[in-house]
mmCIF file of C-alpha atoms in Angstrom:
data_model
loop_
_atom_site.group_PDB
_atom_site.id
_atom_site.type_symbol
_atom_site.label_atom_id
_atom_site.label_comp_id
_atom_site.label_asym_id
_atom_site.label_seq_id
_atom_site.Cartn_x
_atom_site.Cartn_y
_atom_site.Cartn_z
ATOM 1 C CA ASP A 17 84.050 66.786 73.841
ATOM 2 C CA THR A 18 83.136 69.127 76.739
ATOM 3 C CA GLU A 19 85.064 67.446 79.486
ATOM 4 C CA VAL A 20 88.238 67.827 81.420
ATOM 5 C CA THR A 21 89.737 64.417 82.103
ATOM 6 C CA GLN A 22 91.939 63.854 85.176
ATOM 7 C CA THR A 23 93.958 60.783 85.942
ATOM 8 C CA PRO A 24 94.412 58.985 88.187
ATOM 9 C CA LYS A 25 91.169 59.411 90.184
ATOM 10 C CA HIS A 26 92.861 58.234 93.394
ATOM 11 C CA LEU A 27 96.587 58.209 94.336
ATOM 12 C CA VAL A 28 98.357 57.025 97.476
ATOM 13 C CA MET A 29 102.069 57.890 97.651
ATOM 14 C CA GLY A 30 104.783 57.788 100.163
ATOM 15 C CA MET A 31 106.778 60.832 101.152
ATOM 16 C CA THR A 32 109.792 59.748 99.078
ATOM 17 C CA ASN A 33 107.846 58.879 95.965
ATOM 18 C CA LYS A 34 107.640 60.748 92.695
ATOM 19 C CA LYS A 35 104.315 60.743 90.891
ATOM 20 C CA SER A 36 102.441 62.826 88.360
ATOM 21 C CA LEU A 37 98.848 63.978 87.959
ATOM 22 C CA LYS A 38 97.479 64.337 84.429
ATOM 23 C CA CYS A 39 94.824 66.635 83.048
ATOM 24 C CA GLU A 40 93.502 66.642 79.473
ATOM 25 C CA GLN A 41 90.981 68.700 77.575
ATOM 26 C CA HIS A 42 90.031 68.814 73.906
ATOM 27 C CA MET A 43 87.736 71.888 73.930
ATOM 28 C CA GLY A 44 90.388 74.155 72.436
ATOM 29 C CA HIS A 45 90.723 76.040 75.756
ATOM 30 C CA ARG A 46 93.947 77.968 76.015
ATOM 31 C CA ALA A 47 94.026 78.487 79.796
ATOM 32 C CA MET A 48 94.439 75.660 82.310
ATOM 33 C CA TYR A 49 94.519 75.708 86.031
ATOM 34 C CA TRP A 50 95.405 73.573 89.061
ATOM 35 C CA TYR A 51 93.468 74.009 92.296
ATOM 36 C CA LYS A 52 93.967 72.246 95.608
ATOM 37 C CA GLN A 53 90.960 71.444 97.859
ATOM 38 C CA LYS A 54 91.228 70.267 101.413
ATOM 39 C CA ALA A 55 88.245 68.655 103.089
ATOM 40 C CA LYS A 56 85.392 71.080 103.799
ATOM 41 C CA LYS A 57 87.370 74.037 102.356
ATOM 42 C CA PRO A 58 87.086 75.934 99.130
ATOM 43 C CA PRO A 59 89.431 75.200 96.223
ATOM 44 C CA GLU A 60 92.650 77.209 96.343
ATOM 45 C CA LEU A 61 94.415 78.314 93.213
ATOM 46 C CA MET A 62 97.857 76.863 92.687
ATOM 47 C CA PHE A 63 98.961 77.497 89.084
ATOM 48 C CA VAL A 64 97.614 79.110 85.962
ATOM 49 C CA TYR A 65 98.870 78.350 82.378
ATOM 50 C CA SER A 66 97.897 80.533 79.498
ATOM 51 C CA TYR A 67 98.875 79.490 75.976
ATOM 52 C CA GLU A 68 101.090 76.805 77.478
ATOM 53 C CA LYS A 69 103.111 79.288 79.527
ATOM 54 C CA LEU A 70 103.027 79.522 83.325
ATOM 55 C CA SER A 71 101.389 82.848 84.185
ATOM 56 C CA ILE A 72 100.522 82.456 87.839
ATOM 57 C CA ASN A 73 102.269 80.484 90.628
ATOM 58 C CA GLU A 74 100.545 81.117 93.971
ATOM 59 C CA SER A 75 103.750 80.661 95.955
ATOM 60 C CA VAL A 76 103.338 76.906 95.777
ATOM 61 C CA PRO A 77 106.170 74.836 97.318
ATOM 62 C CA SER A 78 108.695 73.475 94.808
ATOM 63 C CA ARG A 79 107.675 69.875 95.611
ATOM 64 C CA PHE A 80 104.802 70.635 93.219
ATOM 65 C CA SER A 81 105.975 71.157 89.666
ATOM 66 C CA PRO A 82 103.548 71.950 86.908
ATOM 67 C CA GLU A 83 104.083 71.272 83.224
ATOM 68 C CA CYS A 84 102.095 72.075 80.139
ATOM 69 C CA PRO A 85 103.500 69.973 77.231
ATOM 70 C CA ASN A 86 100.827 71.236 74.782
ATOM 71 C CA SER A 87 97.567 73.110 74.666
ATOM 72 C CA SER A 88 95.526 70.025 75.641
ATOM 73 C CA LEU A 89 97.685 68.646 78.473
ATOM 74 C CA LEU A 90 98.527 69.753 81.942
ATOM 75 C CA ASN A 91 100.652 67.776 84.362
ATOM 76 C CA LEU A 92 101.443 68.240 88.032
ATOM 77 C CA HIS A 93 104.619 66.511 89.102
ATOM 78 C CA LEU A 94 104.843 65.557 92.760
ATOM 79 C CA HIS A 95 107.976 64.898 94.778
ATOM 80 C CA ALA A 96 108.769 64.570 98.419
ATOM 81 C CA LEU A 97 105.246 65.476 99.481
ATOM 82 C CA GLN A 98 104.137 65.770 103.109
ATOM 83 C CA PRO A 99 101.019 64.265 104.700
ATOM 84 C CA GLU A 100 99.437 67.699 104.835
ATOM 85 C CA ASP A 101 99.517 67.839 101.027
ATOM 86 C CA SER A 102 96.807 65.176 101.033
ATOM 87 C CA ALA A 103 93.839 66.785 99.279
ATOM 88 C CA LEU A 104 91.612 66.807 96.154
ATOM 89 C CA TYR A 105 93.588 68.237 93.245
ATOM 90 C CA LEU A 106 91.302 69.773 90.631
ATOM 91 C CA CYS A 107 92.248 70.722 87.088
ATOM 92 C CA ALA A 108 90.186 73.288 85.145
ATOM 93 C CA SER A 109 90.300 74.932 81.742
ATOM 94 C CA SER A 110 88.746 78.011 80.217
ATOM 95 C CA GLN A 111 88.463 79.468 76.773
ATOM 96 C CA ASP A 112 91.128 81.989 77.361
ATOM 97 C CA PHE A 113 93.216 83.627 80.003
ATOM 98 C CA SER A 114 90.426 85.843 81.332
ATOM 99 C CA GLY A 115 88.006 83.007 81.786
ATOM 100 C CA GLN A 116 85.792 84.383 79.068
ATOM 101 C CA GLY A 117 82.898 82.573 77.522
ATOM 102 C CA ILE A 118 79.473 81.778 78.780
ATOM 103 C CA HIS A 119 80.593 78.597 80.435
ATOM 104 C CA GLY A 120 83.491 80.041 82.422
ATOM 105 C CA TYR A 121 85.759 77.350 83.821
ATOM 106 C CA THR A 122 85.274 73.619 83.268
ATOM 107 C CA PHE A 123 86.522 71.441 86.041
ATOM 108 C CA GLY A 124 87.733 67.887 85.929
ATOM 109 C CA SER A 125 86.558 65.256 88.414
ATOM 110 C CA GLY A 126 89.781 65.594 90.459
ATOM 111 C CA THR A 127 92.488 63.374 91.812
ATOM 112 C CA ARG A 128 92.169 62.456 95.478
ATOM 113 C CA LEU A 129 95.712 62.331 96.753
ATOM 114 C CA THR A 130 96.747 60.694 100.029
ATOM 115 C CA VAL A 131 100.360 61.081 101.241
ATOM 116 C CA VAL A 132 101.469 58.458 103.719
ATOM 117 C CA GLU B 26 94.163 91.454 96.970
ATOM 118 C CA LEU B 27 91.098 89.686 95.672
ATOM 119 C CA LYS B 28 88.773 88.607 98.457
ATOM 120 C CA VAL B 29 85.484 86.758 98.208
ATOM 121 C CA GLU B 30 83.177 86.625 101.197
ATOM 122 C CA GLN B 31 80.215 84.336 101.262
ATOM 123 C CA ASN B 32 77.496 83.955 103.810
ATOM 124 C CA PRO B 33 75.967 82.102 105.437
ATOM 125 C CA LEU B 34 78.487 79.334 105.778
ATOM 126 C CA PHE B 35 75.831 76.891 106.886
ATOM 127 C CA LEU B 36 72.213 76.831 105.979
ATOM 128 C CA SER B 37 69.554 74.403 107.024
ATOM 129 C CA MET B 38 66.222 74.851 105.298
ATOM 130 C CA GLN B 39 62.850 73.243 105.317
ATOM 131 C CA GLU B 40 61.562 71.946 102.062
ATOM 132 C CA GLY B 41 59.385 74.465 100.260
ATOM 133 C CA LYS B 42 61.120 77.516 101.916
ATOM 134 C CA ASN B 43 62.997 80.301 100.137
ATOM 135 C CA TYR B 44 66.418 81.625 101.082
ATOM 136 C CA THR B 45 69.271 83.688 99.693
ATOM 137 C CA ILE B 46 73.042 83.138 99.801
ATOM 138 C CA TYR B 47 75.238 86.285 99.560
ATOM 139 C CA CYS B 48 78.574 86.797 97.975
ATOM 140 C CA ASN B 49 80.626 89.940 98.303
ATOM 141 C CA TYR B 50 83.862 90.544 96.336
ATOM 142 C CA SER B 51 86.608 93.029 96.600
ATOM 143 C CA THR B 52 87.952 93.917 93.211
ATOM 144 C CA THR B 53 86.595 95.682 90.103
ATOM 145 C CA SER B 54 86.720 92.561 87.925
ATOM 146 C CA ASP B 55 83.023 91.897 87.428
ATOM 147 C CA ARG B 56 83.024 88.222 86.533
ATOM 148 C CA LEU B 57 81.199 86.097 89.076
ATOM 149 C CA TYR B 58 80.590 82.410 89.101
ATOM 150 C CA TRP B 59 78.438 80.046 91.105
ATOM 151 C CA TYR B 60 79.287 76.357 91.534
ATOM 152 C CA ARG B 61 77.717 73.426 93.245
ATOM 153 C CA GLN B 62 79.709 70.607 94.879
ATOM 154 C CA ASP B 63 78.274 67.351 96.173
ATOM 155 C CA PRO B 64 80.265 65.477 98.850
ATOM 156 C CA GLY B 65 83.325 63.777 97.351
ATOM 157 C CA LYS B 66 82.620 65.230 93.894
ATOM 158 C CA SER B 67 84.077 67.930 91.692
ATOM 159 C CA LEU B 68 82.554 71.320 90.924
ATOM 160 C CA GLU B 69 79.503 71.795 88.803
ATOM 161 C CA SER B 70 79.135 75.158 87.080
ATOM 162 C CA LEU B 71 75.702 76.762 87.789
ATOM 163 C CA PHE B 72 75.964 80.251 86.600
ATOM 164 C CA VAL B 73 78.393 82.724 84.995
ATOM 165 C CA LEU B 74 77.515 86.403 85.533
ATOM 166 C CA LEU B 75 79.451 88.885 83.371
ATOM 167 C CA SER B 76 77.756 92.244 83.752
ATOM 168 C CA ASN B 77 75.930 94.542 86.110
ATOM 169 C CA GLY B 78 72.325 93.613 86.541
ATOM 170 C CA ALA B 79 72.779 90.077 85.137
ATOM 171 C CA VAL B 80 70.159 87.640 86.293
ATOM 172 C CA LYS B 81 70.182 83.964 85.443
ATOM 173 C CA GLN B 82 67.750 81.302 86.474
ATOM 174 C CA GLU B 83 67.825 77.488 86.348
ATOM 175 C CA GLY B 84 65.025 75.596 88.001
ATOM 176 C CA ARG B 85 64.751 76.705 91.636
ATOM 177 C CA LEU B 86 68.012 78.679 91.578
ATOM 178 C CA MET B 87 68.418 82.283 90.479
ATOM 179 C CA ALA B 88 71.632 84.227 90.568
ATOM 180 C CA SER B 89 72.098 87.977 90.226
ATOM 181 C CA LEU B 90 74.998 90.438 90.049
ATOM 182 C CA ASP B 91 75.242 94.010 91.335
ATOM 183 C CA THR B 92 78.651 95.282 90.316
ATOM 184 C CA LYS B 93 78.194 98.604 92.041
ATOM 185 C CA ALA B 94 77.672 96.912 95.367
ATOM 186 C CA ARG B 95 80.174 94.143 94.424
ATOM 187 C CA LEU B 96 77.487 91.668 95.465
ATOM 188 C CA SER B 97 76.014 88.583 93.979
ATOM 189 C CA THR B 98 73.155 86.558 95.354
ATOM 190 C CA LEU B 99 71.946 83.021 94.828
ATOM 191 C CA HIS B 100 68.268 82.742 95.594
ATOM 192 C CA ILE B 101 66.679 79.415 96.314
ATOM 193 C CA THR B 102 62.991 79.062 95.702
ATOM 194 C CA ALA B 103 60.852 76.376 97.265
ATOM 195 C CA ALA B 104 63.828 74.270 98.293
ATOM 196 C CA VAL B 105 63.835 70.508 97.711
ATOM 197 C CA HIS B 106 66.061 67.827 99.200
ATOM 198 C CA ASP B 107 68.013 67.439 95.935
ATOM 199 C CA LEU B 108 69.415 70.940 96.404
ATOM 200 C CA SER B 109 71.386 69.763 99.422
ATOM 201 C CA ALA B 110 75.063 70.443 98.558
ATOM 202 C CA THR B 111 77.774 73.026 99.071
ATOM 203 C CA TYR B 112 77.484 76.135 96.974
ATOM 204 C CA PHE B 113 80.466 78.247 96.124
ATOM 205 C CA CYS B 114 80.681 81.668 94.581
ATOM 206 C CA ALA B 115 83.941 82.571 92.830
ATOM 207 C CA HIS B 116 85.313 85.763 91.345
ATOM 208 C CA GLY B 117 88.095 86.840 89.125
ATOM 209 C CA GLY B 118 89.326 86.589 85.620
ATOM 210 C CA ASN B 119 92.609 84.727 85.144
ATOM 211 C CA ASP B 120 92.889 83.944 88.868
ATOM 212 C CA MET B 121 89.461 82.859 90.017
ATOM 213 C CA ARG B 122 89.112 82.730 93.749
ATOM 214 C CA PHE B 123 86.439 80.982 95.751
ATOM 215 C CA GLY B 124 84.335 82.068 98.658
ATOM 216 C CA ALA B 125 84.268 79.811 101.739
ATOM 217 C CA GLY B 126 81.173 77.953 100.517
ATOM 218 C CA THR B 127 77.652 77.575 101.865
ATOM 219 C CA ARG B 128 76.776 74.122 103.075
ATOM 220 C CA LEU B 129 73.053 73.752 102.374
ATOM 221 C CA THR B 130 70.926 71.072 103.975
ATOM 222 C CA VAL B 131 67.290 70.832 102.928
ATOM 223 C CA LYS B 132 65.155 68.932 105.376
ATOM 224 C CA PRO B 133 61.685 67.420 104.760
#
């Protein structure tokens, strides 16, 4: 298995809703990442997990709450989002914390989130 | 602070022509990535460059890395329409950051 699987692919949520994005990989990668991508912009780093521990939080608002239950799973819990949070949320994984390996980072297909 | 500068931001090419996309980065970490993104899609890894002088080629695309100049290039040879996409360079180890992207359009 050489994929990163993200669910759901599309999500529409109200500003008072609570929802979660899920990311799963079975490549034995020990680092996992959340990126946010607005339309026609580059992906922006949000969170980095290394060996299931949060190692980087890029000053992301607390309405985004990451969780790494085990080495294969990464969740992003969403609460009280704003319309400007609408974006493509990408999950990625890499062999280790430094992104080593000839393949670098593997990205999932993303969750397209719309906040109404 | 890690910065990645990519140019040009927009590139319109004729089929059959050659062109180069440039990527400058600011830190000493010498790990450089190139990705392709089609509209509405995720990122496809093209190249991972890990050392000075690294050169990798896949089809009509060739990427190189000059760590002394902190510069990577993505060279397109004899462009075809199928290469139309947005190309990102990215740099870093545990905190990979992306350049602004080059939106490439190849016209007949």
